[in-house]
Short mmCIF file of C-alpha atoms and ligand atoms in Angstrom, two decimals:
data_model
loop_
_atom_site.label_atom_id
_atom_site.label_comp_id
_atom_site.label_asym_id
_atom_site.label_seq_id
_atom_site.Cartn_x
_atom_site.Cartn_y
_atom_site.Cartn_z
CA UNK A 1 255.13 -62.63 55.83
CA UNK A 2 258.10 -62.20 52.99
CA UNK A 3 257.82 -59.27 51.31
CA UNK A 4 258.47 -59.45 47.63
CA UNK A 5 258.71 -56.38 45.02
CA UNK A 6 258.33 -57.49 41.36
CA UNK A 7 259.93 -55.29 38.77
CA UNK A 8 259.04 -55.78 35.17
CA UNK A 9 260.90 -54.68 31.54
CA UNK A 10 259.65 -55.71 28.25
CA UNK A 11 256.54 -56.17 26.65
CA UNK A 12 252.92 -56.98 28.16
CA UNK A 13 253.37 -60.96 28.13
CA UNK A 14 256.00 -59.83 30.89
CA UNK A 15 253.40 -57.91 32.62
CA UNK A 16 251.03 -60.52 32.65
CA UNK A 17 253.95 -63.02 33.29
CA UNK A 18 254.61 -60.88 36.40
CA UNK A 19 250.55 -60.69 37.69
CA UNK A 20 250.91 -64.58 37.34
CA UNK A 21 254.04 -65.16 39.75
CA UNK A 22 252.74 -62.29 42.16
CA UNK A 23 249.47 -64.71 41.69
CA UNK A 24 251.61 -67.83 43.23
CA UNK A 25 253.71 -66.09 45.23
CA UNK A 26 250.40 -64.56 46.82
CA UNK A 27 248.72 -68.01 47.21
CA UNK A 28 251.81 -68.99 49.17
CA UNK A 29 253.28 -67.54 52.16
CA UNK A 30 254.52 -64.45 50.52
CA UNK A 31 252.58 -60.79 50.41
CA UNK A 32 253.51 -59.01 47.58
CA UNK A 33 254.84 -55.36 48.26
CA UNK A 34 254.88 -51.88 45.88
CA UNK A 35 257.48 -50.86 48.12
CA UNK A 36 261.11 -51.91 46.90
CA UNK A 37 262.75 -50.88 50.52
CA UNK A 38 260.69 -52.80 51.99
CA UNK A 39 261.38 -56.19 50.43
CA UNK A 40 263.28 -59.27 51.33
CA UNK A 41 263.25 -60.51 48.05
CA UNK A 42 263.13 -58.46 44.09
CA UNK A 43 261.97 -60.34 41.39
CA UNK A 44 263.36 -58.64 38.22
CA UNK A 45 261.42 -59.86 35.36
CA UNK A 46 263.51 -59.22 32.19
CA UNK A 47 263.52 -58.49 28.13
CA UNK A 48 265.79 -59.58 25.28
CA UNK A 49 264.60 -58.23 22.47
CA UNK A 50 267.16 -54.87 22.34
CA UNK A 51 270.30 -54.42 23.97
CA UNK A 52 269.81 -51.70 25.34
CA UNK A 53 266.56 -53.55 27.22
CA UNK A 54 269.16 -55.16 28.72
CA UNK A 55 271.60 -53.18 29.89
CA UNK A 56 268.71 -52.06 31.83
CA UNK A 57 268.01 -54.72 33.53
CA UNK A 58 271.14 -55.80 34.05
CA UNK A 59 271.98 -52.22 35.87
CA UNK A 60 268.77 -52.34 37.99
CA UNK A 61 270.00 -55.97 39.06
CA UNK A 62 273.69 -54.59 40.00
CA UNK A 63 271.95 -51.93 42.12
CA UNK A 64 269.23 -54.30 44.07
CA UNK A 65 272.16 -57.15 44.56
CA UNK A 66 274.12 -54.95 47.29
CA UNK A 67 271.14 -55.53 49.92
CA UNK A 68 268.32 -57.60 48.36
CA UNK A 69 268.18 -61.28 47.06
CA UNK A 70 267.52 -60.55 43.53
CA UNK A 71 266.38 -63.44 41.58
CA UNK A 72 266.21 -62.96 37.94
CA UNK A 73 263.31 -64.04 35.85
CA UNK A 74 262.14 -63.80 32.09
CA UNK A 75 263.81 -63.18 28.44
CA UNK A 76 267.35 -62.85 29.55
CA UNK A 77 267.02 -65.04 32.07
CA UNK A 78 265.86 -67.30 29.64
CA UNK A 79 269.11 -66.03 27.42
CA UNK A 80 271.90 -65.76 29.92
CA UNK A 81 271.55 -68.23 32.09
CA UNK A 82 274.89 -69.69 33.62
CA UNK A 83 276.18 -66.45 32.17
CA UNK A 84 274.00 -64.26 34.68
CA UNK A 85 275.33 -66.57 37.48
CA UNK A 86 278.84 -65.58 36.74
CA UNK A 87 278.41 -62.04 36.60
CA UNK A 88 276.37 -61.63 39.55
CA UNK A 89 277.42 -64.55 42.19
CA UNK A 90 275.67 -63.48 44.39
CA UNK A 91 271.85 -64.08 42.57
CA UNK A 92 269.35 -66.01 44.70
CA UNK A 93 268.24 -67.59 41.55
CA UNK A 94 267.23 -67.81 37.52
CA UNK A 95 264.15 -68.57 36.06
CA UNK A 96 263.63 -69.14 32.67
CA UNK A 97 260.16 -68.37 30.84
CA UNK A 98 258.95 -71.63 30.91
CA UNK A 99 259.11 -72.12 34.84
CA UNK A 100 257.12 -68.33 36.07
CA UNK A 101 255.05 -71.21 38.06
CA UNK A 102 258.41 -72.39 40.11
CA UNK A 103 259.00 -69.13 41.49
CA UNK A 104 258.31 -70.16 44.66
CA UNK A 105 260.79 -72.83 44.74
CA UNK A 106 263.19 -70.75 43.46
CA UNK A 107 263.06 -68.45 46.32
CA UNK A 108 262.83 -71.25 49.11
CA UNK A 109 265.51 -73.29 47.68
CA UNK A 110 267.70 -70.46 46.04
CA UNK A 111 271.07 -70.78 44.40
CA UNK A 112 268.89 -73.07 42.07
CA UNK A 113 268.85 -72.52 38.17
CA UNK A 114 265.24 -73.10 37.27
CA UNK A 115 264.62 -73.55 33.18
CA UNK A 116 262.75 -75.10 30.21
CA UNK A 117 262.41 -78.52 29.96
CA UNK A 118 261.12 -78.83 33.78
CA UNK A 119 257.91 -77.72 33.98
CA UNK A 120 255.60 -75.72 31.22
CA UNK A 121 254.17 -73.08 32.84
CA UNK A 122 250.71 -73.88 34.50
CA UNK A 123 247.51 -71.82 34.59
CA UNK A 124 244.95 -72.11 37.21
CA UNK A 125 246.28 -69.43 39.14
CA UNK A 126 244.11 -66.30 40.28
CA UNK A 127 246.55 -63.39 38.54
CA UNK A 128 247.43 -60.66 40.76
CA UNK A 129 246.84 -57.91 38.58
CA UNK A 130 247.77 -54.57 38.53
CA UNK A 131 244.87 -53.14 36.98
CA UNK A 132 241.27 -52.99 37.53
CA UNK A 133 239.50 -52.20 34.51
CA UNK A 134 241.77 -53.65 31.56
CA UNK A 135 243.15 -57.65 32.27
CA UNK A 136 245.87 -58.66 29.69
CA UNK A 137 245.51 -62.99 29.00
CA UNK A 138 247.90 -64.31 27.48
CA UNK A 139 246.42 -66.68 24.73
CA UNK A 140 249.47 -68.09 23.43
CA UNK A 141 252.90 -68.58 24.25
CA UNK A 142 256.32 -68.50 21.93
CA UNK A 143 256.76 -68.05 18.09
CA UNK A 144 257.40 -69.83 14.97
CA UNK A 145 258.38 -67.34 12.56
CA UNK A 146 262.31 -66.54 13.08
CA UNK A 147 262.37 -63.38 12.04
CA UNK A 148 266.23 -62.98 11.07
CA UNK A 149 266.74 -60.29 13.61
CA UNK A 150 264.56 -61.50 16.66
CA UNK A 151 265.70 -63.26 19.69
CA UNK A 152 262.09 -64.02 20.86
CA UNK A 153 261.81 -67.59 19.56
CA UNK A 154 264.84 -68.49 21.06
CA UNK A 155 263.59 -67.73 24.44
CA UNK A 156 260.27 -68.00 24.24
CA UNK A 157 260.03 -71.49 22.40
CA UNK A 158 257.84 -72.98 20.10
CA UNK A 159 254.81 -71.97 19.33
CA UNK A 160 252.06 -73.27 21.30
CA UNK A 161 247.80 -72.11 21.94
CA UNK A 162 246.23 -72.41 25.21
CA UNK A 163 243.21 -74.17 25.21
CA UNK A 164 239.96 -71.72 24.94
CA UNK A 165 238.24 -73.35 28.90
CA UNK A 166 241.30 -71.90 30.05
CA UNK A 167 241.14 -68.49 28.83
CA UNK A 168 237.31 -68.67 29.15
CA UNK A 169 237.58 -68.93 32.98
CA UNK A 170 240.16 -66.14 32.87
CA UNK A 171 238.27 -63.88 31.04
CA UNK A 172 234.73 -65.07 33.70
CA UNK A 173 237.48 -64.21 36.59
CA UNK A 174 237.74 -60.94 35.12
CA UNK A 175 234.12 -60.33 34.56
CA UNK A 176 233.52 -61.00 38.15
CA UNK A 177 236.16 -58.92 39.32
CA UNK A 178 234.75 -55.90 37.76
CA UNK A 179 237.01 -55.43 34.77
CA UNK A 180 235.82 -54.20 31.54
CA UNK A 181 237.78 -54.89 28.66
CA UNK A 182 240.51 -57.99 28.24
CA UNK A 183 243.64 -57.88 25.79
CA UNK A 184 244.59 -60.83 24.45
CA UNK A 185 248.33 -60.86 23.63
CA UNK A 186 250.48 -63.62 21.92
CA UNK A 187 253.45 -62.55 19.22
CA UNK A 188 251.09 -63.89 16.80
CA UNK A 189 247.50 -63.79 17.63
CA UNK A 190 246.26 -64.88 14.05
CA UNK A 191 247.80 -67.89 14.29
CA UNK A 192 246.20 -69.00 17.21
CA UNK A 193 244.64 -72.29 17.37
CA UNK A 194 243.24 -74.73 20.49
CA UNK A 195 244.62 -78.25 19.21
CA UNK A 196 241.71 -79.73 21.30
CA UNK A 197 238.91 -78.13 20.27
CA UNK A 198 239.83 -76.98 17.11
CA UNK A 199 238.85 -73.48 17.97
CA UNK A 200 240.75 -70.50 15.81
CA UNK A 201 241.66 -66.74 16.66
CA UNK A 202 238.26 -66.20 15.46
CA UNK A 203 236.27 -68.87 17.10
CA UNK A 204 238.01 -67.53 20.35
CA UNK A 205 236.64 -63.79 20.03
CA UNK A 206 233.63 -65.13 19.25
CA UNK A 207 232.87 -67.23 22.60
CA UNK A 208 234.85 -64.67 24.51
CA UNK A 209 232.20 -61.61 23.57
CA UNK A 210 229.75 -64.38 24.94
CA UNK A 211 230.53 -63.40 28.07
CA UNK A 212 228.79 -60.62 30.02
CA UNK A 213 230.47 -57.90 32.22
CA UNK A 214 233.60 -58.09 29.69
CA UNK A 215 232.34 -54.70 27.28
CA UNK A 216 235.64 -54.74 24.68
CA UNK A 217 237.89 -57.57 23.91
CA UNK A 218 241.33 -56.05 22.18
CA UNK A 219 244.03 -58.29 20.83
CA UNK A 220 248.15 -58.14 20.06
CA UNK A 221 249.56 -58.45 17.85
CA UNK A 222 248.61 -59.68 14.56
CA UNK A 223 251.45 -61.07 11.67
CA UNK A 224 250.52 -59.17 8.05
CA UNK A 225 251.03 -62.78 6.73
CA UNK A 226 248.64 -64.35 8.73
CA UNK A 227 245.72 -61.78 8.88
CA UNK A 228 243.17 -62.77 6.04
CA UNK A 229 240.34 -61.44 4.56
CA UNK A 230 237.94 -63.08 7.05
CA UNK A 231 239.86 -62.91 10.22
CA UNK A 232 239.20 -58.95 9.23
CA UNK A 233 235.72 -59.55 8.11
CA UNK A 234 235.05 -61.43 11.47
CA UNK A 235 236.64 -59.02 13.88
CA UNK A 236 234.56 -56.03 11.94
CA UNK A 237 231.72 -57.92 12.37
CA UNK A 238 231.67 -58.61 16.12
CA UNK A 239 230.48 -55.32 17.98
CA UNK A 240 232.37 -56.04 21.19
CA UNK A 241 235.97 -56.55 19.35
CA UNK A 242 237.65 -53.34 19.04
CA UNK A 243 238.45 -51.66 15.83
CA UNK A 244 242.21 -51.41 16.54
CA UNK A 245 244.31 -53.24 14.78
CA UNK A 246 248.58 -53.68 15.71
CA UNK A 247 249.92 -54.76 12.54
CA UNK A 248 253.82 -54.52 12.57
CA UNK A 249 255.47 -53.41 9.06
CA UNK A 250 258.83 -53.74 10.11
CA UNK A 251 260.03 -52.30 6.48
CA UNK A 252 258.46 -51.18 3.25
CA UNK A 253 261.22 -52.63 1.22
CA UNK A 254 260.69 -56.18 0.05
CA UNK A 255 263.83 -56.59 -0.63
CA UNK A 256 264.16 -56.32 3.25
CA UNK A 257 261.17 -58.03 3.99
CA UNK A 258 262.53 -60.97 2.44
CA UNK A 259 265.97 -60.67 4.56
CA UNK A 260 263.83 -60.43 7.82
CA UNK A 261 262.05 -63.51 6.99
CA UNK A 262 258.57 -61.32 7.11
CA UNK A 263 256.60 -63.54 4.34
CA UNK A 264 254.69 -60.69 2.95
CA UNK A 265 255.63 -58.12 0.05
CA UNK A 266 254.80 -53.92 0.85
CA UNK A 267 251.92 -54.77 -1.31
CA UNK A 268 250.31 -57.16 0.45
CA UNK A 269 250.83 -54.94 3.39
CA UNK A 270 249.15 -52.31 1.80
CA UNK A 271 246.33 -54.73 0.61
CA UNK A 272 245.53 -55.55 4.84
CA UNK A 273 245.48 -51.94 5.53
CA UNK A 274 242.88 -51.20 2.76
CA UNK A 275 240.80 -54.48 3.72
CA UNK A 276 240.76 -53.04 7.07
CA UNK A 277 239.84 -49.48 6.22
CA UNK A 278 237.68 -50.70 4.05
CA UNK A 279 235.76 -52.91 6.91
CA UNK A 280 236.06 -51.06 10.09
CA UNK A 281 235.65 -46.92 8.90
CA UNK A 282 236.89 -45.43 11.29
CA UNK A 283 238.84 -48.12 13.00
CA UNK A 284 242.81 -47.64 13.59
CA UNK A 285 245.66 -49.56 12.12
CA UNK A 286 249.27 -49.16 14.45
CA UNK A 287 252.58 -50.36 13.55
CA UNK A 288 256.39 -51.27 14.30
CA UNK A 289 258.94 -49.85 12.55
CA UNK A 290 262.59 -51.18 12.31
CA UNK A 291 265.11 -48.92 10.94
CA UNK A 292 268.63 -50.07 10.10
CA UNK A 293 268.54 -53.50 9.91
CA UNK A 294 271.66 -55.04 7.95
CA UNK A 295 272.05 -54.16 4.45
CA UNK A 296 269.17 -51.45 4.35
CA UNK A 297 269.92 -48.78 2.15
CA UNK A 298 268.69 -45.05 1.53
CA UNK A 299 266.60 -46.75 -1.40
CA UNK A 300 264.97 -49.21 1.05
CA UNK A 301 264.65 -46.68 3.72
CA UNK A 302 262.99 -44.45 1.11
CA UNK A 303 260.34 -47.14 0.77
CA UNK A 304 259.36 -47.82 4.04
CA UNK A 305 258.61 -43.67 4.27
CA UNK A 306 256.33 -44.24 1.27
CA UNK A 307 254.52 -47.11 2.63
CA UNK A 308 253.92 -45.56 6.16
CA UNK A 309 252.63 -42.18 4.51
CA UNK A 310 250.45 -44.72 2.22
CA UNK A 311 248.76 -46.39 5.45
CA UNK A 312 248.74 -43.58 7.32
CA UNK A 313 249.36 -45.41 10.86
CA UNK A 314 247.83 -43.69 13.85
CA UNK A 315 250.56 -44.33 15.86
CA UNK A 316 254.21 -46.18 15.20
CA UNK A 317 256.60 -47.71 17.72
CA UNK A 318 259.90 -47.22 16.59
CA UNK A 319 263.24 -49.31 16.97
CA UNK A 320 266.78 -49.16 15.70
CA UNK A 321 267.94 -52.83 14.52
CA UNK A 322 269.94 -54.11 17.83
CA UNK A 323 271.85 -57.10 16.72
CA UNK A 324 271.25 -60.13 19.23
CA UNK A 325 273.64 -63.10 19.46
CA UNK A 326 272.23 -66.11 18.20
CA UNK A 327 269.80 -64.45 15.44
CA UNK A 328 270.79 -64.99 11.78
CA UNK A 329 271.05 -61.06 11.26
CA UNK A 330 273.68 -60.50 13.61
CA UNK A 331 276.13 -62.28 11.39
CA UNK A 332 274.81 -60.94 7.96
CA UNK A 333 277.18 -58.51 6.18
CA UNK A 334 277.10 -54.14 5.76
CA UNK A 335 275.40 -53.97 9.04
CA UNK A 336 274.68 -50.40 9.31
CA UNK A 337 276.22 -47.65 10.69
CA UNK A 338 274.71 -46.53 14.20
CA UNK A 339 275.31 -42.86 12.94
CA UNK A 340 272.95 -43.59 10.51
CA UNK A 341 270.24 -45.67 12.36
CA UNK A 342 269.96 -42.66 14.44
CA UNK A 343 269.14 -40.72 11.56
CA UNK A 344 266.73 -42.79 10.22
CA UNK A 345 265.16 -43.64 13.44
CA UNK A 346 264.58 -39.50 13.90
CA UNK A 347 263.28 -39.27 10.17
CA UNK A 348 260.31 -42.05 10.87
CA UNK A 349 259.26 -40.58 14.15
CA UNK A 350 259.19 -36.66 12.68
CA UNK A 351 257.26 -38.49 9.58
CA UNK A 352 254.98 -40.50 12.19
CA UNK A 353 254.04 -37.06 14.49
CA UNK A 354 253.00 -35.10 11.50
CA UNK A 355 250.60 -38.12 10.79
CA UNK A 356 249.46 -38.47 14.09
CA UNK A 357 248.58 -35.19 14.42
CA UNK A 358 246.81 -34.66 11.33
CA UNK A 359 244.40 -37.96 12.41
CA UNK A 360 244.17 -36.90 16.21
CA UNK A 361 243.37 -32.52 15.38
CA UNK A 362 240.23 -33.80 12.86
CA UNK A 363 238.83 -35.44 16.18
CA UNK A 364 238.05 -32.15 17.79
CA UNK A 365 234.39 -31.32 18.03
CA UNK A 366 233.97 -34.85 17.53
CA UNK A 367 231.94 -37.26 19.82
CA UNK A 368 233.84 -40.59 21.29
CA UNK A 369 232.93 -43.32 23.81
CA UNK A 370 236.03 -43.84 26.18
CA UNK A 371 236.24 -46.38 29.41
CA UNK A 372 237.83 -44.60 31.98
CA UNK A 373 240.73 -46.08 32.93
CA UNK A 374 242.18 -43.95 35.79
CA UNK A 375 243.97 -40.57 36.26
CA UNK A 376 246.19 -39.14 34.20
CA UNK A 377 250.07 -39.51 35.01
CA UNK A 378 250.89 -35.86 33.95
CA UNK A 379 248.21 -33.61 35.21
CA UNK A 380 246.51 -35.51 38.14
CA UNK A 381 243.50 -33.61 38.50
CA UNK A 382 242.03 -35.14 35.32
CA UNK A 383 240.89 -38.45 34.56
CA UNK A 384 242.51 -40.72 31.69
CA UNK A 385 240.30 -42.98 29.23
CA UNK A 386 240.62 -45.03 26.39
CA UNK A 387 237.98 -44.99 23.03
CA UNK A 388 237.73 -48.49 20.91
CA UNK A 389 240.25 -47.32 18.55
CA UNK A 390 243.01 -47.18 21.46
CA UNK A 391 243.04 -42.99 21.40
CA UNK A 392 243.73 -41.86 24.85
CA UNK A 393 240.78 -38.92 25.97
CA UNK A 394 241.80 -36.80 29.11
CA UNK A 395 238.90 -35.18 30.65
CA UNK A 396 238.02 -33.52 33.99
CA UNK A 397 236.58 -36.00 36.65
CA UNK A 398 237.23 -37.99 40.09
CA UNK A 399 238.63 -41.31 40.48
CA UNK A 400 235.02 -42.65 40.92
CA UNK A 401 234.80 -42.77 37.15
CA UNK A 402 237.05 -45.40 36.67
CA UNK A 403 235.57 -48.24 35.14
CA UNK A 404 232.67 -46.72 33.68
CA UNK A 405 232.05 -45.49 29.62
CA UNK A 406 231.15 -41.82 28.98
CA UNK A 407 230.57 -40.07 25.58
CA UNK A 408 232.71 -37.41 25.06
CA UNK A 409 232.99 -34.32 22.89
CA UNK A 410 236.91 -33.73 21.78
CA UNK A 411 237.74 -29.77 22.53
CA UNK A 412 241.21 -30.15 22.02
CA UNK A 413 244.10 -32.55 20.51
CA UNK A 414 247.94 -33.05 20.43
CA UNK A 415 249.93 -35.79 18.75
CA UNK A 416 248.65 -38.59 20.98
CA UNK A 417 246.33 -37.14 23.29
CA UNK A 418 242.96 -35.59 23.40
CA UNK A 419 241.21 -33.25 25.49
CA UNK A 420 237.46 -33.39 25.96
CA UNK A 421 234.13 -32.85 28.21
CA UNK A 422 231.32 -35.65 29.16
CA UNK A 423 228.14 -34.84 27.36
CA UNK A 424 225.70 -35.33 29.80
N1 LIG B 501 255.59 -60.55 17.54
C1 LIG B 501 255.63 -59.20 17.23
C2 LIG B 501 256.75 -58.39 17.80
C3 LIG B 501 257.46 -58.72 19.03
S1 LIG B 501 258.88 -57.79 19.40
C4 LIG B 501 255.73 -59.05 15.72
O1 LIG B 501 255.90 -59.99 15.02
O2 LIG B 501 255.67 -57.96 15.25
C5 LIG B 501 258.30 -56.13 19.22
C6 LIG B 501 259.05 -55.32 18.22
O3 LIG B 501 260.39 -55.20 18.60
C7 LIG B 501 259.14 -55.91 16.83
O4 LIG B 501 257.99 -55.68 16.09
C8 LIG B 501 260.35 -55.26 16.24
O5 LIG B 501 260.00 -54.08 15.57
C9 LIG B 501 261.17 -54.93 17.47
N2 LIG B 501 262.38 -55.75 17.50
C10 LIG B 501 262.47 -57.09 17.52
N3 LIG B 501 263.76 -57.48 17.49
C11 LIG B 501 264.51 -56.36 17.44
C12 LIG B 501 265.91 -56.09 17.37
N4 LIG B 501 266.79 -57.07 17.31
N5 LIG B 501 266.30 -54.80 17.35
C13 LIG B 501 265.40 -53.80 17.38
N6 LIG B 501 264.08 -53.99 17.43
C14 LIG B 501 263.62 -55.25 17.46
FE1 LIG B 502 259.88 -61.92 16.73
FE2 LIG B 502 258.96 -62.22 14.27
FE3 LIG B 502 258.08 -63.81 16.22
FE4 LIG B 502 257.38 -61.25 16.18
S1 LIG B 502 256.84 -62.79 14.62
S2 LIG B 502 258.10 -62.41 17.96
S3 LIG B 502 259.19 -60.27 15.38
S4 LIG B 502 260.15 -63.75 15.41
FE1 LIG B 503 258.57 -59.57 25.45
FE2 LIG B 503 261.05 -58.74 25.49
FE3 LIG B 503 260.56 -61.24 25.95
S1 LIG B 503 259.52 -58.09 24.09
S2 LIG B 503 258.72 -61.72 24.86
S3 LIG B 503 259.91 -59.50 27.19
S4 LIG B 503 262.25 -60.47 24.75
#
């Protein structure tokens, strides 16, 4: 059989993008391999959304060219096209993100550009996945929102809902394969709505905890503009939805807000995070932060400190503004100085550890339910899990865990981890 290696950058709808061609690559004549030397054939499935995400991929395609046949799938395959073809003549082929379902006509007929327009991508494929406990779905594809400094729309496309059967059967397929907890993920998971059945983001979670095996449903990531009152009220209400919500700020100056096309004020903001404090206790609330984006000043910069000590997130993701060709904010004016962006980008995360380590130290001596998920990746010898509110609990144990829930007492904590023992 072929041997194919898949390598994936970018965000989880890659990953899951990636389970779905190893999916129909596996139900053809093709066995998909962990080993890269071993491979006929590397599937490098790429990101847009930073320069510097691709300048990785683009080096990690240079590399594999001299003996594999590379073909080049995803965001900035999506973005490059014809370009990609120039600079590395010898590709196999490019497949753009509406055509993951092609790939194996792209590899049998090579040489072959392979983009939107032809075919939109089609479910009914068993995913290969990687894990075995937590499946990612995706439950919608593109965006509508154009935020002024975000290439995703552009090669993603429109806006558009699967309909709920589908992701019902995905989610069964899950149950039945032993897994625990799904993640939905779509860039904007409030919005979602089946045309067909009328069914909303809410109406979805509902019929989803309908279905047994699946313990925790989780969900990514929600737009501050788009998250109501009720869609809060619901998600606190249903016991199998997890009380973690990934709400991206962005800034806490309106005056940047408004630039970056965001459609909500700090205040409003600050309004979700109390409405969700307020309705999950206990619950956790994570952001994005983007520092440096054109015309941000000190002032502005100021403001987005105060809001994130105001919401007090339990954990941040952090970026400095990367302009991308083809987004309005790459031409704006006074973009900012990268001297600067560095600065800024250190001040949020020394802001963000202090936080985090004030909310993850008044866990110890505490009690949590985690789902172990598998070993840890720095000390081996203990197991990994995960509690509802997405904190990551190490504790001693054997792979023969994974999959089930413990309760655990905390005995220790860092900035993102915790230490604990099973109470038996
Ligand atoms: N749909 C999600 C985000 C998808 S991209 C949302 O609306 O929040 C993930 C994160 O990457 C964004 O939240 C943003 O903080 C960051 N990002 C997007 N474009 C960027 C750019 N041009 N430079 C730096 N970071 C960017
Ligand atoms: Fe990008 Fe904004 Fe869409 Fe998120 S909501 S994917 S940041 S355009
Ligand atoms: Fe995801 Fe990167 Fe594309 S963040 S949607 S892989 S541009």
């Amino acid at each position: 059989m072929t041997k194919v290696f898949i390598k994936t950058f970018g965000c989880q709808m890659n990953v899951y993008d990636s389970e779905r061609m190893a999916g129909v690559l596996g139900a053809d004549d093709f066995e998909i391999t962990g080993d890269e030397k071993s491979a006929e054939y590397v599937i490098i499935n790429t990101c847009s959304v930073r320069q510097h995400a691709e300048d990785r991929a683009l080096s990690y395609i240079g590399a594999a060219i001299k003996d594999k046949k590379v073909i080049v799938a995803g965001c900035m395959a999506e973005r490059m096209q014809d370009e990609l073809m120039a600079k590395f003549p010898r590709l196999h082929a490019v497949v753009g993100t509406f055509n993951f379902s092609n790939i194996v006509s792209a590899i049998n007929r090579g040489k072959k550009k392979i983009f939107a327009g032809i075919t939109e991508e089609k479910y009914p494929v068993k995913l290969r996945r990687n894990e075995k406990v937590r499946g990612y779905i995706t439950i919608m594809q593109g965006c509508d929102n154009y935020c002024a400094y975000c290439i995703v729309p552009y090669v993603r496309g429109r806006e558009r809902s699967r309909d709920v059967e589908g992701i019902l059967a995905e989610i069964r397929q899950l149950a039945s394969d032993g897994f625990k907890e799904v993640m939905f993920l779509g860039q904007n998971v409030n919005s979602f709505l089946d045309a067909k059945s009328g069914i909303n983001f809410s109406g979805l979670l509902r019929k989803s905890a309908e279905i047994s095996g699946i313990e925790r449903l989780r969900f990514m990531t929600s737009h501050p503009k788009d998250l109501t009152d009720e869609l809060i009220e619901s998600i606190a209400a249903a016991p199998k939805v997890c009380k973690h919500i990934h709400l991206p700020l962005q800034s806490g100056s309106d005056r940047i807000l408004k630039m970056m096309n965001r459609h909500y004020t700090a205040d409003w903001y600050l309004s979700r995070v109390r409405k969700i404090r307020e309705a999950m206790p206990g619950g956790a609330i994570t952001t994005d932060i983007l520092v440096g984006f054109p015309g941000e000043t000190d002032v502005d910069f100021q403001q987005t400190l105060e809001v994130m000590k105001k919401a007090g997130f339990d954990a941040s993701y952090i970026f400095k503004y990367s302009p991308r060709r083809g987004t309005k904010a790459a031409l704006m004016d006074s973009q900012v100085d990268e001297k600067e962006k560095l600065k800024r980008l250190n001040n949020v995360l020394e802001l963000q550890k202090k936080i985090s380590e004030d909310i993850t130290k008044a866990y110890v001596g505490r009690e949590v339910k985690i789902l172990v998920t598998g070993p840890n990746m720095v000390i081996k010898t203990m197991m990994e899990g995960i509690t509802d509110n997405s904190k990551k609990v190490i504790i001693p144990g054997d792979t023969g865990m994974i999959g089930n829930f413990y309760r655990v007492k905390v005995t220790r904590a860092q900035t993102a981890v915790m230490e604990g023992e099973i109470i038996k």
